[in-house]
PDB file of N, CA and C in Angstrom:
ATOM      1  N   UNK A 677     123.557  86.785 108.975  1.00 87.00           N
ATOM      2  CA  UNK A 677     123.965  88.151 108.694  1.00 87.00           C
ATOM      3  C   UNK A 677     124.665  88.233 107.338  1.00 87.00           C
ATOM      4  N   UNK A 678     125.428  87.212 107.023  1.00 89.00           N
ATOM      5  CA  UNK A 678     126.148  87.196 105.760  1.00 89.00           C
ATOM      6  C   UNK A 678     125.167  87.181 104.579  1.00 89.00           C
ATOM      7  N   UNK A 679     124.115  86.361 104.671  1.00 87.00           N
ATOM      8  CA  UNK A 679     123.118  86.295 103.593  1.00 87.00           C
ATOM      9  C   UNK A 679     122.382  87.617 103.434  1.00 87.00           C
ATOM     10  N   UNK A 680     122.106  88.291 104.554  1.00 87.00           N
ATOM     11  CA  UNK A 680     121.440  89.595 104.504  1.00 87.00           C
ATOM     12  C   UNK A 680     122.297  90.608 103.760  1.00 87.00           C
ATOM     13  N   UNK A 681     123.583  90.631 104.045  1.00 91.00           N
ATOM     14  CA  UNK A 681     124.482  91.582 103.383  1.00 91.00           C
ATOM     15  C   UNK A 681     124.610  91.282 101.895  1.00 91.00           C
ATOM     16  N   UNK A 682     124.664  90.016 101.553  1.00 91.00           N
ATOM     17  CA  UNK A 682     124.733  89.642 100.137  1.00 91.00           C
ATOM     18  C   UNK A 682     123.451  90.053  99.420  1.00 91.00           C
ATOM     19  N   UNK A 683     122.301  89.779 100.040  1.00 90.00           N
ATOM     20  CA  UNK A 683     121.019  90.162  99.455  1.00 90.00           C
ATOM     21  C   UNK A 683     120.914  91.672  99.300  1.00 90.00           C
ATOM     22  N   UNK A 684     121.388  92.414 100.293  1.00 91.00           N
ATOM     23  CA  UNK A 684     121.358  93.871 100.224  1.00 91.00           C
ATOM     24  C   UNK A 684     122.219  94.385  99.081  1.00 91.00           C
ATOM     25  N   UNK A 685     123.396  93.829  98.922  1.00 94.00           N
ATOM     26  CA  UNK A 685     124.298  94.242  97.847  1.00 94.00           C
ATOM     27  C   UNK A 685     123.695  93.927  96.476  1.00 94.00           C
ATOM     28  N   UNK A 686     123.111  92.746  96.340  1.00 94.00           N
ATOM     29  CA  UNK A 686     122.490  92.378  95.062  1.00 94.00           C
ATOM     30  C   UNK A 686     121.309  93.292  94.757  1.00 94.00           C
ATOM     31  N   UNK A 687     120.495  93.606  95.768  1.00 94.00           N
ATOM     32  CA  UNK A 687     119.366  94.511  95.542  1.00 94.00           C
ATOM     33  C   UNK A 687     119.831  95.911  95.168  1.00 94.00           C
ATOM     34  N   UNK A 688     120.899  96.389  95.780  1.00 95.00           N
ATOM     35  CA  UNK A 688     121.458  97.697  95.419  1.00 95.00           C
ATOM     36  C   UNK A 688     121.937  97.700  93.970  1.00 95.00           C
ATOM     37  N   UNK A 689     122.593  96.631  93.568  1.00 96.00           N
ATOM     38  CA  UNK A 689     123.059  96.519  92.181  1.00 96.00           C
ATOM     39  C   UNK A 689     121.860  96.477  91.227  1.00 96.00           C
ATOM     40  N   UNK A 690     120.816  95.738  91.593  1.00 95.00           N
ATOM     41  CA  UNK A 690     119.614  95.683  90.758  1.00 95.00           C
ATOM     42  C   UNK A 690     118.955  97.054  90.619  1.00 95.00           C
ATOM     43  N   UNK A 691     118.919  97.808  91.700  1.00 95.00           N
ATOM     44  CA  UNK A 691     118.346  99.156  91.642  1.00 95.00           C
ATOM     45  C   UNK A 691     119.140 100.019  90.670  1.00 95.00           C
ATOM     46  N   UNK A 692     120.460  99.995  90.788  1.00 95.00           N
ATOM     47  CA  UNK A 692     121.295 100.833  89.923  1.00 95.00           C
ATOM     48  C   UNK A 692     121.230 100.402  88.458  1.00 95.00           C
ATOM     49  N   UNK A 693     121.211  99.093  88.212  1.00 96.00           N
ATOM     50  CA  UNK A 693     121.136  98.599  86.832  1.00 96.00           C
ATOM     51  C   UNK A 693     119.779  98.935  86.212  1.00 96.00           C
ATOM     52  N   UNK A 694     118.699  98.719  86.964  1.00 96.00           N
ATOM     53  CA  UNK A 694     117.381  99.040  86.406  1.00 96.00           C
ATOM     54  C   UNK A 694     117.229 100.547  86.208  1.00 96.00           C
ATOM     55  N   UNK A 695     117.817 101.348  87.096  1.00 95.00           N
ATOM     56  CA  UNK A 695     117.819 102.801  86.913  1.00 95.00           C
ATOM     57  C   UNK A 695     118.496 103.163  85.591  1.00 95.00           C
ATOM     58  N   UNK A 696     119.655 102.598  85.345  1.00 94.00           N
ATOM     59  CA  UNK A 696     120.375 102.888  84.106  1.00 94.00           C
ATOM     60  C   UNK A 696     119.628 102.428  82.866  1.00 94.00           C
ATOM     61  N   UNK A 697     119.032 101.247  82.941  1.00 95.00           N
ATOM     62  CA  UNK A 697     118.292 100.725  81.792  1.00 95.00           C
ATOM     63  C   UNK A 697     117.076 101.589  81.495  1.00 95.00           C
ATOM     64  N   UNK A 698     116.275 101.887  82.514  1.00 93.00           N
ATOM     65  CA  UNK A 698     115.081 102.701  82.284  1.00 93.00           C
ATOM     66  C   UNK A 698     115.443 104.109  81.841  1.00 93.00           C
ATOM     67  N   UNK A 699     116.529 104.653  82.355  1.00 92.00           N
ATOM     68  CA  UNK A 699     116.932 106.003  81.969  1.00 92.00           C
ATOM     69  C   UNK A 699     117.379 106.048  80.508  1.00 92.00           C
ATOM     70  N   UNK A 700     118.012 104.976  80.042  1.00 93.00           N
ATOM     71  CA  UNK A 700     118.470 104.972  78.656  1.00 93.00           C
ATOM     72  C   UNK A 700     117.377 104.560  77.671  1.00 93.00           C
ATOM     73  N   UNK A 701     116.408 103.769  78.113  1.00 94.00           N
ATOM     74  CA  UNK A 701     115.369 103.287  77.211  1.00 94.00           C
ATOM     75  C   UNK A 701     114.225 104.287  77.064  1.00 94.00           C
ATOM     76  N   UNK A 702     113.810 104.900  78.166  1.00 90.00           N
ATOM     77  CA  UNK A 702     112.680 105.834  78.130  1.00 90.00           C
ATOM     78  C   UNK A 702     113.221 107.247  77.940  1.00 90.00           C
ATOM     79  N   UNK A 703     112.661 107.978  76.980  1.00 89.00           N
ATOM     80  CA  UNK A 703     113.159 109.327  76.693  1.00 89.00           C
ATOM     81  C   UNK A 703     112.862 110.274  77.861  1.00 89.00           C
ATOM     82  N   UNK A 704     113.618 111.372  77.924  1.00 85.00           N
ATOM     83  CA  UNK A 704     113.494 112.347  78.999  1.00 85.00           C
ATOM     84  C   UNK A 704     112.099 112.935  79.166  1.00 85.00           C
ATOM     85  N   UNK A 705     111.495 113.431  78.086  1.00 87.00           N
ATOM     86  CA  UNK A 705     110.148 113.997  78.229  1.00 87.00           C
ATOM     87  C   UNK A 705     109.114 112.966  78.703  1.00 87.00           C
ATOM     88  N   UNK A 706     109.239 111.735  78.240  1.00 89.00           N
ATOM     89  CA  UNK A 706     108.312 110.688  78.672  1.00 89.00           C
ATOM     90  C   UNK A 706     108.493 110.393  80.147  1.00 89.00           C
ATOM     91  N   UNK A 707     109.745 110.304  80.582  1.00 88.00           N
ATOM     92  CA  UNK A 707     110.015 110.067  82.009  1.00 88.00           C
ATOM     93  C   UNK A 707     109.472 111.217  82.850  1.00 88.00           C
ATOM     94  N   UNK A 708     109.599 112.443  82.344  1.00 85.00           N
ATOM     95  CA  UNK A 708     109.109 113.601  83.087  1.00 85.00           C
ATOM     96  C   UNK A 708     107.580 113.570  83.201  1.00 85.00           C
ATOM     97  N   UNK A 709     106.900 113.150  82.138  1.00 88.00           N
ATOM     98  CA  UNK A 709     105.437 113.042  82.191  1.00 88.00           C
ATOM     99  C   UNK A 709     105.012 111.973  83.193  1.00 88.00           C
ATOM    100  N   UNK A 710     105.726 110.862  83.213  1.00 87.00           N
ATOM    101  CA  UNK A 710     105.427 109.803  84.189  1.00 87.00           C
ATOM    102  C   UNK A 710     105.639 110.332  85.597  1.00 87.00           C
ATOM    103  N   UNK A 711     106.720 111.084  85.794  1.00 85.00           N
ATOM    104  CA  UNK A 711     107.017 111.657  87.111  1.00 85.00           C
ATOM    105  C   UNK A 711     105.907 112.607  87.553  1.00 85.00           C
ATOM    106  N   UNK A 712     105.451 113.444  86.635  1.00 85.00           N
ATOM    107  CA  UNK A 712     104.395 114.397  86.982  1.00 85.00           C
ATOM    108  C   UNK A 712     103.097 113.679  87.347  1.00 85.00           C
ATOM    109  N   UNK A 713     102.798 112.567  86.664  1.00 83.00           N
ATOM    110  CA  UNK A 713     101.581 111.819  86.981  1.00 83.00           C
ATOM    111  C   UNK A 713     101.724 111.085  88.309  1.00 83.00           C
ATOM    112  N   UNK A 714     102.907 110.527  88.575  1.00 79.00           N
ATOM    113  CA  UNK A 714     103.119 109.794  89.828  1.00 79.00           C
ATOM    114  C   UNK A 714     103.148 110.726  91.028  1.00 79.00           C
ATOM    115  N   UNK A 715     103.811 111.860  90.878  1.00 77.00           N
ATOM    116  CA  UNK A 715     104.005 112.744  92.019  1.00 77.00           C
ATOM    117  C   UNK A 715     103.123 113.987  91.972  1.00 77.00           C
ATOM    118  N   UNK A 716     101.958 113.892  91.346  1.00 76.00           N
ATOM    119  CA  UNK A 716     101.057 115.040  91.377  1.00 76.00           C
ATOM    120  C   UNK A 716     100.636 115.326  92.817  1.00 76.00           C
ATOM    121  N   UNK A 717     100.640 114.290  93.621  1.00 81.00           N
ATOM    122  CA  UNK A 717     100.359 114.415  95.041  1.00 81.00           C
ATOM    123  C   UNK A 717     101.229 113.386  95.769  1.00 81.00           C
ATOM    124  N   UNK A 718     101.882 113.804  96.835  1.00 83.00           N
ATOM    125  CA  UNK A 718     102.753 112.879  97.554  1.00 83.00           C
ATOM    126  C   UNK A 718     101.948 111.746  98.172  1.00 83.00           C
ATOM    127  N   UNK A 719     100.737 112.029  98.605  1.00 86.00           N
ATOM    128  CA  UNK A 719      99.887 110.983  99.190  1.00 86.00           C
ATOM    129  C   UNK A 719      99.564 109.910  98.144  1.00 86.00           C
ATOM    130  N   UNK A 720      99.263 110.343  96.913  1.00 84.00           N
ATOM    131  CA  UNK A 720      99.010 109.390  95.835  1.00 84.00           C
ATOM    132  C   UNK A 720     100.255 108.556  95.567  1.00 84.00           C
ATOM    133  N   UNK A 721     101.411 109.211  95.568  1.00 85.00           N
ATOM    134  CA  UNK A 721     102.670 108.518  95.319  1.00 85.00           C
ATOM    135  C   UNK A 721     102.886 107.411  96.345  1.00 85.00           C
ATOM    136  N   UNK A 722     102.682 107.715  97.611  1.00 88.00           N
ATOM    137  CA  UNK A 722     102.885 106.728  98.672  1.00 88.00           C
ATOM    138  C   UNK A 722     101.909 105.565  98.509  1.00 88.00           C
ATOM    139  N   UNK A 723     100.657 105.880  98.204  1.00 90.00           N
ATOM    140  CA  UNK A 723      99.656 104.829  98.024  1.00 90.00           C
ATOM    141  C   UNK A 723     100.001 103.976  96.809  1.00 90.00           C
ATOM    142  N   UNK A 724     100.386 104.609  95.684  1.00 88.00           N
ATOM    143  CA  UNK A 724     100.749 103.858  94.483  1.00 88.00           C
ATOM    144  C   UNK A 724     101.937 102.939  94.743  1.00 88.00           C
ATOM    145  N   UNK A 725     102.954 103.452  95.393  1.00 90.00           N
ATOM    146  CA  UNK A 725     104.136 102.627  95.673  1.00 90.00           C
ATOM    147  C   UNK A 725     103.766 101.461  96.587  1.00 90.00           C
ATOM    148  N   UNK A 726     102.947 101.720  97.604  1.00 94.00           N
ATOM    149  CA  UNK A 726     102.518 100.648  98.494  1.00 94.00           C
ATOM    150  C   UNK A 726     101.745  99.584  97.731  1.00 94.00           C
ATOM    151  N   UNK A 727     100.774 100.014  96.913  1.00 94.00           N
ATOM    152  CA  UNK A 727      99.969  99.055  96.169  1.00 94.00           C
ATOM    153  C   UNK A 727     100.795  98.261  95.162  1.00 94.00           C
ATOM    154  N   UNK A 728     101.694  98.941  94.455  1.00 93.00           N
ATOM    155  CA  UNK A 728     102.551  98.233  93.496  1.00 93.00           C
ATOM    156  C   UNK A 728     103.464  97.230  94.186  1.00 93.00           C
ATOM    157  N   UNK A 729     104.019  97.622  95.327  1.00 94.00           N
ATOM    158  CA  UNK A 729     104.890  96.710  96.070  1.00 94.00           C
ATOM    159  C   UNK A 729     104.103  95.502  96.569  1.00 94.00           C
ATOM    160  N   UNK A 730     102.908  95.742  97.100  1.00 96.00           N
ATOM    161  CA  UNK A 730     102.072  94.631  97.566  1.00 96.00           C
ATOM    162  C   UNK A 730     101.671  93.729  96.404  1.00 96.00           C
ATOM    163  N   UNK A 731     101.351  94.329  95.251  1.00 96.00           N
ATOM    164  CA  UNK A 731     100.976  93.552  94.078  1.00 96.00           C
ATOM    165  C   UNK A 731     102.139  92.692  93.582  1.00 96.00           C
ATOM    166  N   UNK A 732     103.317  93.282  93.476  1.00 95.00           N
ATOM    167  CA  UNK A 732     104.493  92.544  93.022  1.00 95.00           C
ATOM    168  C   UNK A 732     104.810  91.401  93.984  1.00 95.00           C
ATOM    169  N   UNK A 733     104.772  91.674  95.280  1.00 94.00           N
ATOM    170  CA  UNK A 733     105.066  90.641  96.267  1.00 94.00           C
ATOM    171  C   UNK A 733     103.995  89.551  96.244  1.00 94.00           C
ATOM    172  N   UNK A 734     102.736  89.947  96.149  1.00 95.00           N
ATOM    173  CA  UNK A 734     101.656  88.969  96.110  1.00 95.00           C
ATOM    174  C   UNK A 734     101.703  88.086  94.877  1.00 95.00           C
ATOM    175  N   UNK A 735     101.929  88.695  93.720  1.00 96.00           N
ATOM    176  CA  UNK A 735     102.013  87.906  92.485  1.00 96.00           C
ATOM    177  C   UNK A 735     103.222  86.974  92.495  1.00 96.00           C
ATOM    178  N   UNK A 736     104.350  87.469  92.977  1.00 95.00           N
ATOM    179  CA  UNK A 736     105.527  86.593  93.030  1.00 95.00           C
ATOM    180  C   UNK A 736     105.311  85.468  94.039  1.00 95.00           C
ATOM    181  N   UNK A 737     104.621  85.733  95.153  1.00 95.00           N
ATOM    182  CA  UNK A 737     104.318  84.672  96.120  1.00 95.00           C
ATOM    183  C   UNK A 737     103.400  83.633  95.500  1.00 95.00           C
ATOM    184  N   UNK A 738     102.391  84.093  94.753  1.00 95.00           N
ATOM    185  CA  UNK A 738     101.476  83.159  94.105  1.00 95.00           C
ATOM    186  C   UNK A 738     102.199  82.290  93.075  1.00 95.00           C
ATOM    187  N   UNK A 739     103.006  82.927  92.250  1.00 95.00           N
ATOM    188  CA  UNK A 739     103.741  82.187  91.221  1.00 95.00           C
ATOM    189  C   UNK A 739     104.725  81.211  91.861  1.00 95.00           C
ATOM    190  N   UNK A 740     105.448  81.665  92.869  1.00 94.00           N
ATOM    191  CA  UNK A 740     106.411  80.774  93.518  1.00 94.00           C
ATOM    192  C   UNK A 740     105.720  79.649  94.284  1.00 94.00           C
ATOM    193  N   UNK A 741     104.548  79.910  94.829  1.00 94.00           N
ATOM    194  CA  UNK A 741     103.797  78.864  95.520  1.00 94.00           C
ATOM    195  C   UNK A 741     103.332  77.804  94.526  1.00 94.00           C
ATOM    196  N   UNK A 742     102.844  78.247  93.371  1.00 94.00           N
ATOM    197  CA  UNK A 742     102.369  77.299  92.356  1.00 94.00           C
ATOM    198  C   UNK A 742     103.510  76.462  91.782  1.00 94.00           C
ATOM    199  N   UNK A 743     104.701  77.034  91.698  1.00 93.00           N
ATOM    200  CA  UNK A 743     105.845  76.313  91.145  1.00 93.00           C
ATOM    201  C   UNK A 743     106.672  75.617  92.228  1.00 93.00           C
ATOM    202  N   UNK A 744     106.219  75.692  93.464  1.00 90.00           N
ATOM    203  CA  UNK A 744     106.866  75.043  94.619  1.00 90.00           C
ATOM    204  C   UNK A 744     108.269  75.577  94.912  1.00 90.00           C
ATOM    205  N   UNK A 745     108.498  76.843  94.570  1.00 91.00           N
ATOM    206  CA  UNK A 745     109.755  77.508  94.913  1.00 91.00           C
ATOM    207  C   UNK A 745     109.522  78.584  95.968  1.00 91.00           C
ATOM    208  N   UNK A 746     108.540  78.377  96.831  1.00 90.00           N
ATOM    209  CA  UNK A 746     108.150  79.385  97.819  1.00 90.00           C
ATOM    210  C   UNK A 746     109.290  79.735  98.772  1.00 90.00           C
ATOM    211  N   UNK A 747     110.263  78.851  98.935  1.00 92.00           N
ATOM    212  CA  UNK A 747     111.379  79.145  99.843  1.00 92.00           C
ATOM    213  C   UNK A 747     112.243  80.291  99.331  1.00 92.00           C
ATOM    214  N   UNK A 748     112.134  80.600  98.037  1.00 90.00           N
ATOM    215  CA  UNK A 748     112.930  81.675  97.455  1.00 90.00           C
ATOM    216  C   UNK A 748     112.191  83.012  97.450  1.00 90.00           C
ATOM    217  N   UNK A 749     111.027  83.072  98.071  1.00 91.00           N
ATOM    218  CA  UNK A 749     110.231  84.294  98.068  1.00 91.00           C
ATOM    219  C   UNK A 749     110.977  85.461  98.686  1.00 91.00           C
ATOM    220  N   UNK A 750     111.710  85.231  99.765  1.00 90.00           N
ATOM    221  CA  UNK A 750     112.428  86.312 100.438  1.00 90.00           C
ATOM    222  C   UNK A 750     113.624  86.812  99.634  1.00 90.00           C
ATOM    223  N   UNK A 751     113.954  86.159  98.559  1.00 89.00           N
ATOM    224  CA  UNK A 751     115.028  86.619  97.683  1.00 89.00           C
ATOM    225  C   UNK A 751     114.448  87.270  96.435  1.00 89.00           C
ATOM    226  N   UNK A 752     113.447  86.639  95.850  1.00 92.00           N
ATOM    227  CA  UNK A 752     112.916  87.090  94.566  1.00 92.00           C
ATOM    228  C   UNK A 752     112.022  88.325  94.710  1.00 92.00           C
ATOM    229  N   UNK A 753     111.153  88.359  95.709  1.00 93.00           N
ATOM    230  CA  UNK A 753     110.243  89.498  95.870  1.00 93.00           C
ATOM    231  C   UNK A 753     110.992  90.814  96.086  1.00 93.00           C
ATOM    232  N   UNK A 754     112.002  90.883  96.980  1.00 93.00           N
ATOM    233  CA  UNK A 754     112.746  92.145  97.103  1.00 93.00           C
ATOM    234  C   UNK A 754     113.514  92.514  95.831  1.00 93.00           C
ATOM    235  N   UNK A 755     113.948  91.508  95.076  1.00 94.00           N
ATOM    236  CA  UNK A 755     114.644  91.799  93.819  1.00 94.00           C
ATOM    237  C   UNK A 755     113.696  92.448  92.826  1.00 94.00           C
ATOM    238  N   UNK A 756     112.464  91.949  92.748  1.00 94.00           N
ATOM    239  CA  UNK A 756     111.479  92.551  91.848  1.00 94.00           C
ATOM    240  C   UNK A 756     111.095  93.952  92.304  1.00 94.00           C
ATOM    241  N   UNK A 757     110.986  94.156  93.602  1.00 94.00           N
ATOM    242  CA  UNK A 757     110.680  95.490  94.131  1.00 94.00           C
ATOM    243  C   UNK A 757     111.856  96.438  93.862  1.00 94.00           C
ATOM    244  N   UNK A 758     113.077  95.923  93.879  1.00 94.00           N
ATOM    245  CA  UNK A 758     114.250  96.751  93.568  1.00 94.00           C
ATOM    246  C   UNK A 758     114.195  97.260  92.139  1.00 94.00           C
ATOM    247  N   UNK A 759     113.694  96.442  91.232  1.00 94.00           N
ATOM    248  CA  UNK A 759     113.531  96.885  89.847  1.00 94.00           C
ATOM    249  C   UNK A 759     112.485  97.993  89.784  1.00 94.00           C
ATOM    250  N   UNK A 760     111.422  97.865  90.551  1.00 93.00           N
ATOM    251  CA  UNK A 760     110.402  98.918  90.632  1.00 93.00           C
ATOM    252  C   UNK A 760     110.994 100.216  91.181  1.00 93.00           C
ATOM    253  N   UNK A 761     111.823 100.111  92.197  1.00 92.00           N
ATOM    254  CA  UNK A 761     112.477 101.294  92.773  1.00 92.00           C
ATOM    255  C   UNK A 761     113.397 101.952  91.745  1.00 92.00           C
ATOM    256  N   UNK A 762     114.121 101.150  90.972  1.00 93.00           N
ATOM    257  CA  UNK A 762     114.969 101.699  89.911  1.00 93.00           C
ATOM    258  C   UNK A 762     114.163 102.442  88.873  1.00 93.00           C
ATOM    259  N   UNK A 763     112.967 101.931  88.540  1.00 92.00           N
ATOM    260  CA  UNK A 763     112.099 102.622  87.593  1.00 92.00           C
ATOM    261  C   UNK A 763     111.641 103.959  88.155  1.00 92.00           C
ATOM    262  N   UNK A 764     111.209 103.963  89.406  1.00 89.00           N
ATOM    263  CA  UNK A 764     110.748 105.211  90.024  1.00 89.00           C
ATOM    264  C   UNK A 764     111.897 106.216  90.098  1.00 89.00           C
ATOM    265  N   UNK A 765     113.097 105.737  90.427  1.00 88.00           N
ATOM    266  CA  UNK A 765     114.264 106.630  90.469  1.00 88.00           C
ATOM    267  C   UNK A 765     114.552 107.228  89.099  1.00 88.00           C
ATOM    268  N   UNK A 766     114.354 106.446  88.044  1.00 89.00           N
ATOM    269  CA  UNK A 766     114.680 106.946  86.705  1.00 89.00           C
ATOM    270  C   UNK A 766     113.701 108.009  86.237  1.00 89.00           C
ATOM    271  N   UNK A 767     112.504 108.061  86.821  1.00 87.00           N
ATOM    272  CA  UNK A 767     111.526 109.059  86.384  1.00 87.00           C
ATOM    273  C   UNK A 767     111.770 110.426  87.012  1.00 87.00           C
ATOM    274  N   UNK A 768     112.575 110.498  88.061  1.00 83.00           N
ATOM    275  CA  UNK A 768     112.832 111.775  88.727  1.00 83.00           C
ATOM    276  C   UNK A 768     113.680 112.652  87.799  1.00 83.00           C
ATOM    277  N   UNK A 769     113.231 113.891  87.523  1.00 78.00           N
ATOM    278  CA  UNK A 769     113.993 114.773  86.623  1.00 78.00           C
ATOM    279  C   UNK A 769     115.370 115.104  87.205  1.00 78.00           C
ATOM    280  N   UNK A 770     116.357 115.152  86.329  1.00 74.00           N
ATOM    281  CA  UNK A 770     117.708 115.474  86.770  1.00 74.00           C
ATOM    282  C   UNK A 770     118.079 116.921  86.506  1.00 74.00           C
ATOM    283  N   UNK A 771     117.274 117.613  85.699  1.00 69.00           N
ATOM    284  CA  UNK A 771     117.510 119.035  85.434  1.00 69.00           C
ATOM    285  C   UNK A 771     116.355 119.829  85.976  1.00 69.00           C
ATOM    286  N   UNK A 772     116.655 121.061  86.376  1.00 65.00           N
ATOM    287  CA  UNK A 772     115.603 121.954  86.818  1.00 65.00           C
ATOM    288  C   UNK A 772     114.883 122.561  85.639  1.00 65.00           C
ATOM    289  N   UNK A 773     113.797 123.241  85.885  1.00 61.00           N
ATOM    290  CA  UNK A 773     113.021 123.824  84.798  1.00 61.00           C
ATOM    291  C   UNK A 773     113.758 124.972  84.122  1.00 61.00           C
ATOM    292  N   UNK A 774     114.716 125.601  84.816  1.00 63.00           N
ATOM    293  CA  UNK A 774     115.444 126.715  84.223  1.00 63.00           C
ATOM    294  C   UNK A 774     116.739 126.313  83.540  1.00 63.00           C
ATOM    295  N   UNK A 775     117.151 125.061  83.652  1.00 63.00           N
ATOM    296  CA  UNK A 775     118.396 124.612  83.022  1.00 63.00           C
ATOM    297  C   UNK A 775     118.226 124.558  81.506  1.00 63.00           C
ATOM    298  N   UNK A 776     119.309 124.907  80.818  1.00 66.00           N
ATOM    299  CA  UNK A 776     119.291 124.865  79.362  1.00 66.00           C
ATOM    300  C   UNK A 776     119.951 123.570  78.897  1.00 66.00           C
ATOM    301  N   UNK A 777     119.496 123.076  77.749  1.00 64.00           N
ATOM    302  CA  UNK A 777     120.090 121.860  77.184  1.00 64.00           C
ATOM    303  C   UNK A 777     121.455 122.196  76.623  1.00 64.00           C
ATOM    304  N   UNK A 778     122.347 121.188  76.729  1.00 58.00           N
ATOM    305  CA  UNK A 778     123.675 121.361  76.138  1.00 58.00           C
ATOM    306  C   UNK A 778     123.584 121.179  74.634  1.00 58.00           C
ATOM    307  N   UNK A 779     124.316 121.980  73.901  1.00 51.00           N
ATOM    308  CA  UNK A 779     124.311 121.882  72.430  1.00 51.00           C
ATOM    309  C   UNK A 779     125.321 120.894  71.955  1.00 51.00           C
TER     310      UNK A 779
END
């Protein structure tokens, strides 16, 4: 139980850090365009997230298997998926369409 809580806390921190990094690196209009393409349909969004998560987990399993670090798969794969979640979170618009920019 202790390892689960530590892993959960680290993944939460990774999500927040990757959210901050992607939000500061990618400009607002670009993030909004990515959001519109990802969420043009909720069904597409769910399928894309599922496929990306499976791809990230599969590639990390393959790499860890080849390097004989497969025992760390349950730590590394969720960490990589947490970075993906932070990216998706950063693409969500924070202002409405009627909000005005601050001068």
